[in-house]
C-alpha positions as a Python dict, from the first residue, in 0.01 Angstrom:
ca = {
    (1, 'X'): (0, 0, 0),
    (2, 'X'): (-105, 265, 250),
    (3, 'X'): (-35, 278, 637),
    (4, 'X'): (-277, 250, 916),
    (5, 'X'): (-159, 285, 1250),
    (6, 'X'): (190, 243, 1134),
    (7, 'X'): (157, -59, 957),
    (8, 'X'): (202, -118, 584),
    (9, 'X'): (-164, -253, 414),
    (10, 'X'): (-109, -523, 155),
    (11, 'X'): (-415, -650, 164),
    (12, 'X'): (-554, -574, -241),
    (13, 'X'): (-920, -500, -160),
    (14, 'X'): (-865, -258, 126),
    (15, 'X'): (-607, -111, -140),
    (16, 'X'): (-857, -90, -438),
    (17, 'X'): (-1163, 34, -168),
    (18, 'X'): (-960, 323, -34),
    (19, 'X'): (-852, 452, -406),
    (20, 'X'): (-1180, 465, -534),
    (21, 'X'): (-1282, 704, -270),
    (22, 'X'): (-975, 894, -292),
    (23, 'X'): (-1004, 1222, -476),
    (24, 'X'): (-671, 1158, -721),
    (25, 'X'): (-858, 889, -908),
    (26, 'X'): (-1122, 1059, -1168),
    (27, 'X'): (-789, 1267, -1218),
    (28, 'X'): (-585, 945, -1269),
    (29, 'X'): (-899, 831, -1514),
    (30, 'X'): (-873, 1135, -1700),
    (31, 'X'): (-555, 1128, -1752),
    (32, 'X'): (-535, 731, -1898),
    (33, 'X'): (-844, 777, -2176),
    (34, 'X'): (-778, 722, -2523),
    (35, 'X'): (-776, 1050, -2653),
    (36, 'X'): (-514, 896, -2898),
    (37, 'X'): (-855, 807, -3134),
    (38, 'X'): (-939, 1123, -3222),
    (39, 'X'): (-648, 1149, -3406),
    (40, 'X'): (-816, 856, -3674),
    (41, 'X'): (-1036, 1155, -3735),
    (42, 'X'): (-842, 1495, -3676),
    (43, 'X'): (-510, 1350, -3795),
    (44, 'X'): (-131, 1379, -3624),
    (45, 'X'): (-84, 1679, -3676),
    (46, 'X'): (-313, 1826, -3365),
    (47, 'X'): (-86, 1670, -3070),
    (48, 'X'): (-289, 1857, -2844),
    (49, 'X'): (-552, 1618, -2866),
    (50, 'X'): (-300, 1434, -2581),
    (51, 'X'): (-287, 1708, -2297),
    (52, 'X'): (-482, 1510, -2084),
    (53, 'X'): (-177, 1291, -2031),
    (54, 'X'): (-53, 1618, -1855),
    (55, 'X'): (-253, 1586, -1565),
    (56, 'X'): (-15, 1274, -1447),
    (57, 'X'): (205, 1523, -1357),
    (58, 'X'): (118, 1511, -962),
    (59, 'X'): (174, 1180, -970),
    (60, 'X'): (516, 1210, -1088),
    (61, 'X'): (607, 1432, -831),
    (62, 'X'): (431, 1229, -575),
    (63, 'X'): (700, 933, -666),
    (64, 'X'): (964, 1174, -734),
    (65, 'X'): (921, 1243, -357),
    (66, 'X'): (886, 920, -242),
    (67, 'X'): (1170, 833, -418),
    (68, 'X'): (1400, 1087, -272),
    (69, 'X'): (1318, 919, 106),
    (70, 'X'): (1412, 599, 0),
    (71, 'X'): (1728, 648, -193),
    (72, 'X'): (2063, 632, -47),
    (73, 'X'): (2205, 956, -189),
    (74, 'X'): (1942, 1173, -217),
    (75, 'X'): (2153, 1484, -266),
    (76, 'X'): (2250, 1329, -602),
    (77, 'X'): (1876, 1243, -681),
    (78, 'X'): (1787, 1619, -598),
    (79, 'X'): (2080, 1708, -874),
    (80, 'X'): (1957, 1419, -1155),
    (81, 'X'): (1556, 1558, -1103),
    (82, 'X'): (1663, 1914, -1097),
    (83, 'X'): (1872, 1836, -1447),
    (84, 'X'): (1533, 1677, -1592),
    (85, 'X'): (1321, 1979, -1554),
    (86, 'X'): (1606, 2181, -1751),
    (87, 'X'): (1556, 1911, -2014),
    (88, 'X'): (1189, 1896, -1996),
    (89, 'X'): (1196, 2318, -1979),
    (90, 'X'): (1411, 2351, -2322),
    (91, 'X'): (1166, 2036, -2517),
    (92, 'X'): (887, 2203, -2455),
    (93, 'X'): (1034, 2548, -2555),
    (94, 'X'): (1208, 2398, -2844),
    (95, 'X'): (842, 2256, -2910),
    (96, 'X'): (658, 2579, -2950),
    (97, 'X'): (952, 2732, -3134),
    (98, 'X'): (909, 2426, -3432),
    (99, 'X'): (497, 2526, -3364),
    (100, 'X'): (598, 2932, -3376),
    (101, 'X'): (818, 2851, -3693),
    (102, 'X'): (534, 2626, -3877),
    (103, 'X'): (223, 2893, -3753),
    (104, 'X'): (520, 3140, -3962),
    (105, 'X'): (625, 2912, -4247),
    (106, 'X'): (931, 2685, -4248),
    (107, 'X'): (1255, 2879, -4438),
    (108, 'X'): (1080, 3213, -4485),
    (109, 'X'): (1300, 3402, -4303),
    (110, 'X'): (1651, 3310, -4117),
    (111, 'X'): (1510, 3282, -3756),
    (112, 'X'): (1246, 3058, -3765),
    (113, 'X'): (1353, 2637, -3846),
    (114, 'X'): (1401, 2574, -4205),
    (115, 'X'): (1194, 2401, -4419),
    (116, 'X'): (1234, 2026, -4610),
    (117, 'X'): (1456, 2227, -4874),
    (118, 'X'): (1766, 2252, -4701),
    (119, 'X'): (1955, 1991, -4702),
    (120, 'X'): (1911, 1751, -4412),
    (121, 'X'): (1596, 1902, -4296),
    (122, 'X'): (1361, 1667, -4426),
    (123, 'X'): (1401, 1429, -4132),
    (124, 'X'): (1197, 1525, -3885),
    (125, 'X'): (1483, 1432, -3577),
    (126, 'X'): (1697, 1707, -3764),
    (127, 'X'): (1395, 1961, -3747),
    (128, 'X'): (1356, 1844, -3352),
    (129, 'X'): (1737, 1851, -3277),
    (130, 'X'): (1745, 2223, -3453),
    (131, 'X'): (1472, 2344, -3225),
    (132, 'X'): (1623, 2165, -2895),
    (133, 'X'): (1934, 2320, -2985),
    (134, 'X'): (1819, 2709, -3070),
    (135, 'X'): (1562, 2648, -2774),
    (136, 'X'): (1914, 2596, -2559),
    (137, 'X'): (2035, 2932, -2657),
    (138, 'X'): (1785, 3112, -2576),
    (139, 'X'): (1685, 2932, -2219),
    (140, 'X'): (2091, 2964, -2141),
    (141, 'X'): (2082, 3329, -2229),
    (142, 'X'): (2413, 3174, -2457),
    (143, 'X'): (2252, 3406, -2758),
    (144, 'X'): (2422, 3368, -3093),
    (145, 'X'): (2047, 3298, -3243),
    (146, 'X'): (1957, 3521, -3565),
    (147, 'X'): (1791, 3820, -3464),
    (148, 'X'): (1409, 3800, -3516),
    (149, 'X'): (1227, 3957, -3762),
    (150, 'X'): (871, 3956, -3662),
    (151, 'X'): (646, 4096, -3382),
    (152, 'X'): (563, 3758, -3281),
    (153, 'X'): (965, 3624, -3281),
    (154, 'X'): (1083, 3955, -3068),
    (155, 'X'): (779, 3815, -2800),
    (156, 'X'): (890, 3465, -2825),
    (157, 'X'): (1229, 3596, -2756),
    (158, 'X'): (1229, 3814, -2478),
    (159, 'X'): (937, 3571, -2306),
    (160, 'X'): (1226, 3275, -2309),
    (161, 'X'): (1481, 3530, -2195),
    (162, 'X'): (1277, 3630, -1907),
    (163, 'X'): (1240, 3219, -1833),
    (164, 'X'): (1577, 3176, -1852),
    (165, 'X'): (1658, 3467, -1567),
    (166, 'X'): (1391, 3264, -1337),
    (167, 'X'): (1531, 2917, -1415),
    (168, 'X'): (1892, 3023, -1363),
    (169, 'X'): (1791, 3145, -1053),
    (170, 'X'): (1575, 2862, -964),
    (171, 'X'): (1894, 2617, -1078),
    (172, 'X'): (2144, 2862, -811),
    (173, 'X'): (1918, 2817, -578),
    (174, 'X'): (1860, 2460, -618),
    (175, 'X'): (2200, 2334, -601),
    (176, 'X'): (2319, 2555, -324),
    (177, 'X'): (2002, 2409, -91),
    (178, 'X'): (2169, 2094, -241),
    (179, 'X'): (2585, 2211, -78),
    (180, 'X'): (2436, 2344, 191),
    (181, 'X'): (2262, 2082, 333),
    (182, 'X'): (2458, 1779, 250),
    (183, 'X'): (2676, 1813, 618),
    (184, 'X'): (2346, 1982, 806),
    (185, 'X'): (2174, 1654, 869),
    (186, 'X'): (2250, 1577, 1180),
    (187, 'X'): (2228, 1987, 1278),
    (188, 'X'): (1868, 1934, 1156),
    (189, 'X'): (1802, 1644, 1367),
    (190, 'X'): (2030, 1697, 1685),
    (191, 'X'): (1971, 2084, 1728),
    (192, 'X'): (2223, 2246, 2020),
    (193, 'X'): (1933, 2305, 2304),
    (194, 'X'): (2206, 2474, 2544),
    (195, 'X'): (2122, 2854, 2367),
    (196, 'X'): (1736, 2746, 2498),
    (197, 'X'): (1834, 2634, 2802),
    (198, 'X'): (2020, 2963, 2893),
    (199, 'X'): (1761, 3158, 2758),
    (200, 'X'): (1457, 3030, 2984),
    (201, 'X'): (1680, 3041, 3278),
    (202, 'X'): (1823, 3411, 3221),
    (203, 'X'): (1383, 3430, 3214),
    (204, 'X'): (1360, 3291, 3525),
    (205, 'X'): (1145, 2984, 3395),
    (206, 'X'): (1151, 2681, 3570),
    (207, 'X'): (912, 2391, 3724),
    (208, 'X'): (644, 2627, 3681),
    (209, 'X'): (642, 2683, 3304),
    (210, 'X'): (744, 2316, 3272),
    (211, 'X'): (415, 2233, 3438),
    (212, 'X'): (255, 2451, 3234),
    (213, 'X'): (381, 2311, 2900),
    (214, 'X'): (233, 1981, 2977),
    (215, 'X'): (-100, 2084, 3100),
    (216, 'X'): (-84, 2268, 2764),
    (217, 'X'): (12, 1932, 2547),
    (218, 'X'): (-203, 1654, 2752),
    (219, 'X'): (-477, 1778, 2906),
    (220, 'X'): (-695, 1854, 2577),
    (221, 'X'): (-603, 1486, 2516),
    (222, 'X'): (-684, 1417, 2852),
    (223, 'X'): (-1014, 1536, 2882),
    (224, 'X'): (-1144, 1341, 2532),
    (225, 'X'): (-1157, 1049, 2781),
    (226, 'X'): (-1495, 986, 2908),
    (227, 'X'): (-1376, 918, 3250),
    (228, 'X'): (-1239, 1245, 3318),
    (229, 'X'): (-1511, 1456, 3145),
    (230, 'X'): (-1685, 1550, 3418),
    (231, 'X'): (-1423, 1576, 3664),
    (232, 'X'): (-1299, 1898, 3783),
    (233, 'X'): (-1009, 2104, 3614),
    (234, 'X'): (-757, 2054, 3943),
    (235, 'X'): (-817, 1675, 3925),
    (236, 'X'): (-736, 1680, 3575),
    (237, 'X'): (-413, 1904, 3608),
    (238, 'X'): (-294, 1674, 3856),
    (239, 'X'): (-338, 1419, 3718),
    (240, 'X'): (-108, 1564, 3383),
    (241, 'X'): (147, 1594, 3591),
    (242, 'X'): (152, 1287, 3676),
    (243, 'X'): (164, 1116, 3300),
    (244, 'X'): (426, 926, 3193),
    (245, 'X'): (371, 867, 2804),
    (246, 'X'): (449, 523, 2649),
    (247, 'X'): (453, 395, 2289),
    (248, 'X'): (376, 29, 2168),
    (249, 'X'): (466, -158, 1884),
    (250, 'X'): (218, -367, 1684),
    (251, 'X'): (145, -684, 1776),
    (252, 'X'): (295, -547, 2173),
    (253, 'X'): (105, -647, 2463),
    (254, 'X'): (23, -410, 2695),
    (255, 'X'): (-64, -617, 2984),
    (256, 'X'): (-182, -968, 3006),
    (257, 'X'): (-432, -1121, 3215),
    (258, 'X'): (-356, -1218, 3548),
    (259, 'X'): (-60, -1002, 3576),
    (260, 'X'): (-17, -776, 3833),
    (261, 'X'): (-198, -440, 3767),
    (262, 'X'): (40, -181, 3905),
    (263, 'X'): (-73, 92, 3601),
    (264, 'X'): (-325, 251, 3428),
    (265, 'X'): (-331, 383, 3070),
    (266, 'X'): (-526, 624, 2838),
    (267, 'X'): (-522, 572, 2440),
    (268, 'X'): (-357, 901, 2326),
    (269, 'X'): (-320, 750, 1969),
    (270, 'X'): (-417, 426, 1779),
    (271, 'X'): (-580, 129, 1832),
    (272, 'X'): (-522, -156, 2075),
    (273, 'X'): (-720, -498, 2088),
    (274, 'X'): (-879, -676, 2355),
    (275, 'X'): (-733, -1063, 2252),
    (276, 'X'): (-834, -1400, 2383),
    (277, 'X'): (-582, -1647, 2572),
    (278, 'X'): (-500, -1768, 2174),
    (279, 'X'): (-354, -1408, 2135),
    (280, 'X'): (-545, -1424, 1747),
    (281, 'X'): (-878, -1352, 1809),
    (282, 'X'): (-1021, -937, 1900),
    (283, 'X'): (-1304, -979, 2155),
    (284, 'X'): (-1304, -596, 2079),
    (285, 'X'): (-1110, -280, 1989),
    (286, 'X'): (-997, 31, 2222),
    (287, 'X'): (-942, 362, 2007),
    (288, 'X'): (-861, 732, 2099),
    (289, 'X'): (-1004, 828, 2406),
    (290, 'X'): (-1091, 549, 2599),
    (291, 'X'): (-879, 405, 2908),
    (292, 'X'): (-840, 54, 3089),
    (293, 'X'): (-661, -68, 3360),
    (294, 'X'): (-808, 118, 3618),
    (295, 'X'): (-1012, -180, 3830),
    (296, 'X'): (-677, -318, 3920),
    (297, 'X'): (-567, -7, 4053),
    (298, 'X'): (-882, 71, 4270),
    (299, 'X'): (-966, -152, 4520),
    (300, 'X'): (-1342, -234, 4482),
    (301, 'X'): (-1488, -462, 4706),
    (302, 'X'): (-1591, -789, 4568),
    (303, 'X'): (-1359, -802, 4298),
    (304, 'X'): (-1294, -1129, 4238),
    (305, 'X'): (-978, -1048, 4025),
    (306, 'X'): (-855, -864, 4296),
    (307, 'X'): (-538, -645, 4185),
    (308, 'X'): (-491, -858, 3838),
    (309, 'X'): (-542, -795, 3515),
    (310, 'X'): (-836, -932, 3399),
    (311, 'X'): (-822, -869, 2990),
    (312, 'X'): (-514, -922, 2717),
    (313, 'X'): (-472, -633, 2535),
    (314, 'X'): (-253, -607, 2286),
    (315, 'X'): (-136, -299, 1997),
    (316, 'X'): (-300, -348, 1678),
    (317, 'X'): (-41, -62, 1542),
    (318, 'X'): (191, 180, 1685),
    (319, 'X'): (-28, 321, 2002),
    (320, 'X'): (68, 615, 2200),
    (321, 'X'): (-39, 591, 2591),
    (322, 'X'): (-35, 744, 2887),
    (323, 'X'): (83, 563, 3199),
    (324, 'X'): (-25, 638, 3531),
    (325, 'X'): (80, 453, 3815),
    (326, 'X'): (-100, 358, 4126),
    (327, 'X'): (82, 519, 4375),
    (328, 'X'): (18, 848, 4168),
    (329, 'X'): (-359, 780, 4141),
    (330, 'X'): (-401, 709, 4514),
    (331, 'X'): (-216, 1043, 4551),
    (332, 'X'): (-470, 1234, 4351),
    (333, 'X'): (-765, 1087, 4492),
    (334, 'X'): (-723, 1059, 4806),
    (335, 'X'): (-694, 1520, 4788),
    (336, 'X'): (-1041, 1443, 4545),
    (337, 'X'): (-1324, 1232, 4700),
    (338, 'X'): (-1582, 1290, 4462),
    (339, 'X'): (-1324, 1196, 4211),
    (340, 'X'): (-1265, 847, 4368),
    (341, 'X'): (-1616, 786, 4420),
    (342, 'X'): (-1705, 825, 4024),
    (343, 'X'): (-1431, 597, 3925),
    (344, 'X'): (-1519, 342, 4184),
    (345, 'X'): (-1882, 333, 4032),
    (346, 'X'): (-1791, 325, 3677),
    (347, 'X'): (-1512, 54, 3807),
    (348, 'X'): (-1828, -129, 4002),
    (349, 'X'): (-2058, -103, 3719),
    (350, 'X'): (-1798, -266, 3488),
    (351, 'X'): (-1753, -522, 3703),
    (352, 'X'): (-2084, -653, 3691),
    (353, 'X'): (-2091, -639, 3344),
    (354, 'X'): (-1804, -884, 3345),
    (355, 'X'): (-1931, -1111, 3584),
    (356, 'X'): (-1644, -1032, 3831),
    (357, 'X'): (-1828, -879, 4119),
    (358, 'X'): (-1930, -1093, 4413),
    (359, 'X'): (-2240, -923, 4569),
    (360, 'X'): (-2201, -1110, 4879),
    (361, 'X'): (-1865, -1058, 4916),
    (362, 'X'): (-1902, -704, 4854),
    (363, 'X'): (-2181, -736, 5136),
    (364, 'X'): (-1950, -939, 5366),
    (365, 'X'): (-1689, -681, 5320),
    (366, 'X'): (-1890, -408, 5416),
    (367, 'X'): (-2040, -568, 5753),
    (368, 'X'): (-1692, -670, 5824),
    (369, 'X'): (-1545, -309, 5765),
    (370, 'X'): (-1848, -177, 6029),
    (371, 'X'): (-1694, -489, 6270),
    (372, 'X'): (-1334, -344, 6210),
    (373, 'X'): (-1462, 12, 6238),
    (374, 'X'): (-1618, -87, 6545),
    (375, 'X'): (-1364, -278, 6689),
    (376, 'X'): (-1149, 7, 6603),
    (377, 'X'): (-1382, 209, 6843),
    (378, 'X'): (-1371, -5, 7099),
    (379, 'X'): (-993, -21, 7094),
    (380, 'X'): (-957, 359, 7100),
    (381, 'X'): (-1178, 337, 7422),
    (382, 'X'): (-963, 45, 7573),
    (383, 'X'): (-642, 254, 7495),
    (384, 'X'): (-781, 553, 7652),
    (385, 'X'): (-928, 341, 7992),
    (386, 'X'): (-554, 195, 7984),
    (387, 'X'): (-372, 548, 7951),
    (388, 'X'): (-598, 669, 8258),
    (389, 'X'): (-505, 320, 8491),
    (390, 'X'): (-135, 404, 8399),
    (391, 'X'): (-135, 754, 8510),
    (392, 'X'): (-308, 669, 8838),
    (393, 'X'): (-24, 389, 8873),
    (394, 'X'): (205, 643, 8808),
    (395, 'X'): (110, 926, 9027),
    (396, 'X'): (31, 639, 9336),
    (397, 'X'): (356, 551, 9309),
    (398, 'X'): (534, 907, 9329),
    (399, 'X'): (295, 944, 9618),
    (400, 'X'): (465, 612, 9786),
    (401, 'X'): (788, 730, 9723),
    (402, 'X'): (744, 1035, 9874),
    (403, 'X'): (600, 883, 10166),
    (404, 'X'): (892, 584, 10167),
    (405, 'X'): (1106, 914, 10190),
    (406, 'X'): (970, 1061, 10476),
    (407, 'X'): (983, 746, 10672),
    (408, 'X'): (1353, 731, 10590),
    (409, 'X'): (1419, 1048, 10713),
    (410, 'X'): (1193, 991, 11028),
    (411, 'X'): (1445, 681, 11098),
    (412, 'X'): (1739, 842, 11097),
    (413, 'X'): (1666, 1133, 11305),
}
């Protein structure tokens, strides 16, 4: 199986389609043809005829690796592989010693493997098990071999001496990653941030370099949505600052139609799937790039939906979103006009593609907003007419109490 958006594909044919285009499988063909026939002509003593089976070798490390994710222990697993590559390094080297040794004759001289005449040697698992075990010497640098006697021994020699020096230090190296890192895990995963923390405030960084760390991360993501492409760059870094990203799980839904539509969102990552009411069946699929969500935020006139949701959409895989809210979105566009005015169209337009835009109503709500405009007018007059009667009322009667005053005074003289 393989994974697409997070989920594990089972399904055999998408399986099969995918390797066939892959580029591992005229290596994976090579590898499996029956080279094994030309030995009917050539005989079994050319082995090489076989070295194709060699080039499975990538695979092996591919499941080695796979392997060491899914076992429990993998420090011991990195141990047992690292302990089959010394085995694997001294066959093959005990392999071209026994090839060496037959290219030099069997028994003609004390270094290279004895021929069928000593005793015991005529089996050919003796003549293997002599050249693991001279092949161990050497590799382990143990020495105690005969000394060679020939150009070509002295090359084989010093060539496994020097392979020895790199695998020992290969082996050192090995196992100590292995010590070293069996109490680092959770160091790896759960690093101290404190020493960063200090550090960008003995800089002096703050809000400001936080701002611009997400402009940095979301806006190129940001502007792949056709919505915002030809907006202007402040709209855009406003509206960054303003994301709040959210991740779905497959088979989540998003939002459901008629609920309340209090968010919009933007497909960072994934794929998510317009569903019908049976929740089964895709009326269509939203990839990277593409947003929804946004009529319910914006209040068109002659939306029939109002401020619901009018579409199911669910996450085919794991989908990474970004949220933004309506209160944020009225915030932004009410600084951006021309902003608010492209969304509304595009919002409009979709409408009538839907069916979900009453042109009547739309007129109706326009005459009535010139009525309440009007009315509004008229009000603002009324207020004003009413301020002016109330400060006449209000300077007539300071002028009557003055005058009450003076009357007073008059009477008591």
């Amino acid at each position: 199986g393989f994974l697409e958006d997070g989920i594990l594909v089972r399904d055999r044919g998408r399986i099969r389609r995918r390797y066939l285009r892959s580029s591992s499988f005229p290596w994976d063909v090579a590898a499996v043809l029956p080279t094994d026939l030309l030995y009917l002509r050539l005989g079994p003593g050319v082995p090489a005829v076989r070295a194709n089976r060699c080039l499975r070798a990538p695979r092996l490390f591919e499941a080695f690796d796979r392997r060491e994710t899914r076992t429990a222990h993998p420090n011991a697993f990195r141990v047992a592989k690292l302990m089959l590559y010394v085995f694997i390094a001294i066959h093959w080297y005990g392999c071209l010693y026994f090839a060496l040794s037959a290219q030099l004759g069997l028994g003609t001289d004390a270094w290279v493997c004895p021929n069928a005449s000593r005793p015991g040697f005529a089996r050919p698992l003796r003549q293997y098990l002599h050249s693991f075990y001279f092949s161990t010497l050497i590799l382990t640098t143990v020495g105690d071999t005969p000394e060679p006697q020939r150009e070509e021994e002295f090359l084989f020699v010093t060539a496994g001496f020097l392979l020895a020096v790199l695998g020992f230090a290969t082996i050192t190296g090995s196992i100590s990653s292995v010590i070293s890192n069996v109490n680092t895990a959770d160091a790896a995963f759960y690093p101290d941030p404190e020493p960063v923390r200090r550090y960008l405030r003995a800089q002096g960084a703050g809000g400001q370099l936080a701002r611009r760390v997400a402009a940095s991360v979301h806006l190129p993501a940001l502007r792949r949505v056709g919505l915002f492409q030809s907006w202007e760059h402040g709209v855009l870094r406003q509206l960054v600052l303003r994301l709040r990203p959210q991740v779905f799980g497959p088979g989540e839904f998003v939002c459901r139609r008629g609920d309340v539509g209090r968010e919009m969102y933007f497909v960072r990552e994934g794929r998510l799937a317009v569903v019908a009411e049976d929740g089964v069946t895709q009326l269509a699929v939203l990839g990277e790039g593409l947003y929804f969500g946004e009529i319910s935020l914006i209040n068109i006139k002659g939306n029939t939906s109002g401020n619901r949701r009018t579409a199911n959409i669910m996450s085919i895989g794991y989908s990474d979103l970004f949220c933004l809210s309506k209160e944020d979105l009225a915030e932004v566009l009410a600084e951006f006009p021309s902003a608010r005015a492209t969304m509304e169209a595009r919002g409009r337009e979709l409408l009538l593609r839907m069916g979900k835009l009453d042109m009547h109503a739309e007129a109706a709500a326009e005459e009535a907003e010139r009525r309440a405009q009007a009315l509004e007018t008229a009000l603002e007059g009324l207020q004003t007419r009413a301020a002016r009667l109330l400060a006449q009322l209000e300077s007539s009667a300071f002028k009557l109490a003055l005058r009450v005053e003076g009357l007073e005074r008059r009477l008591r003289r």
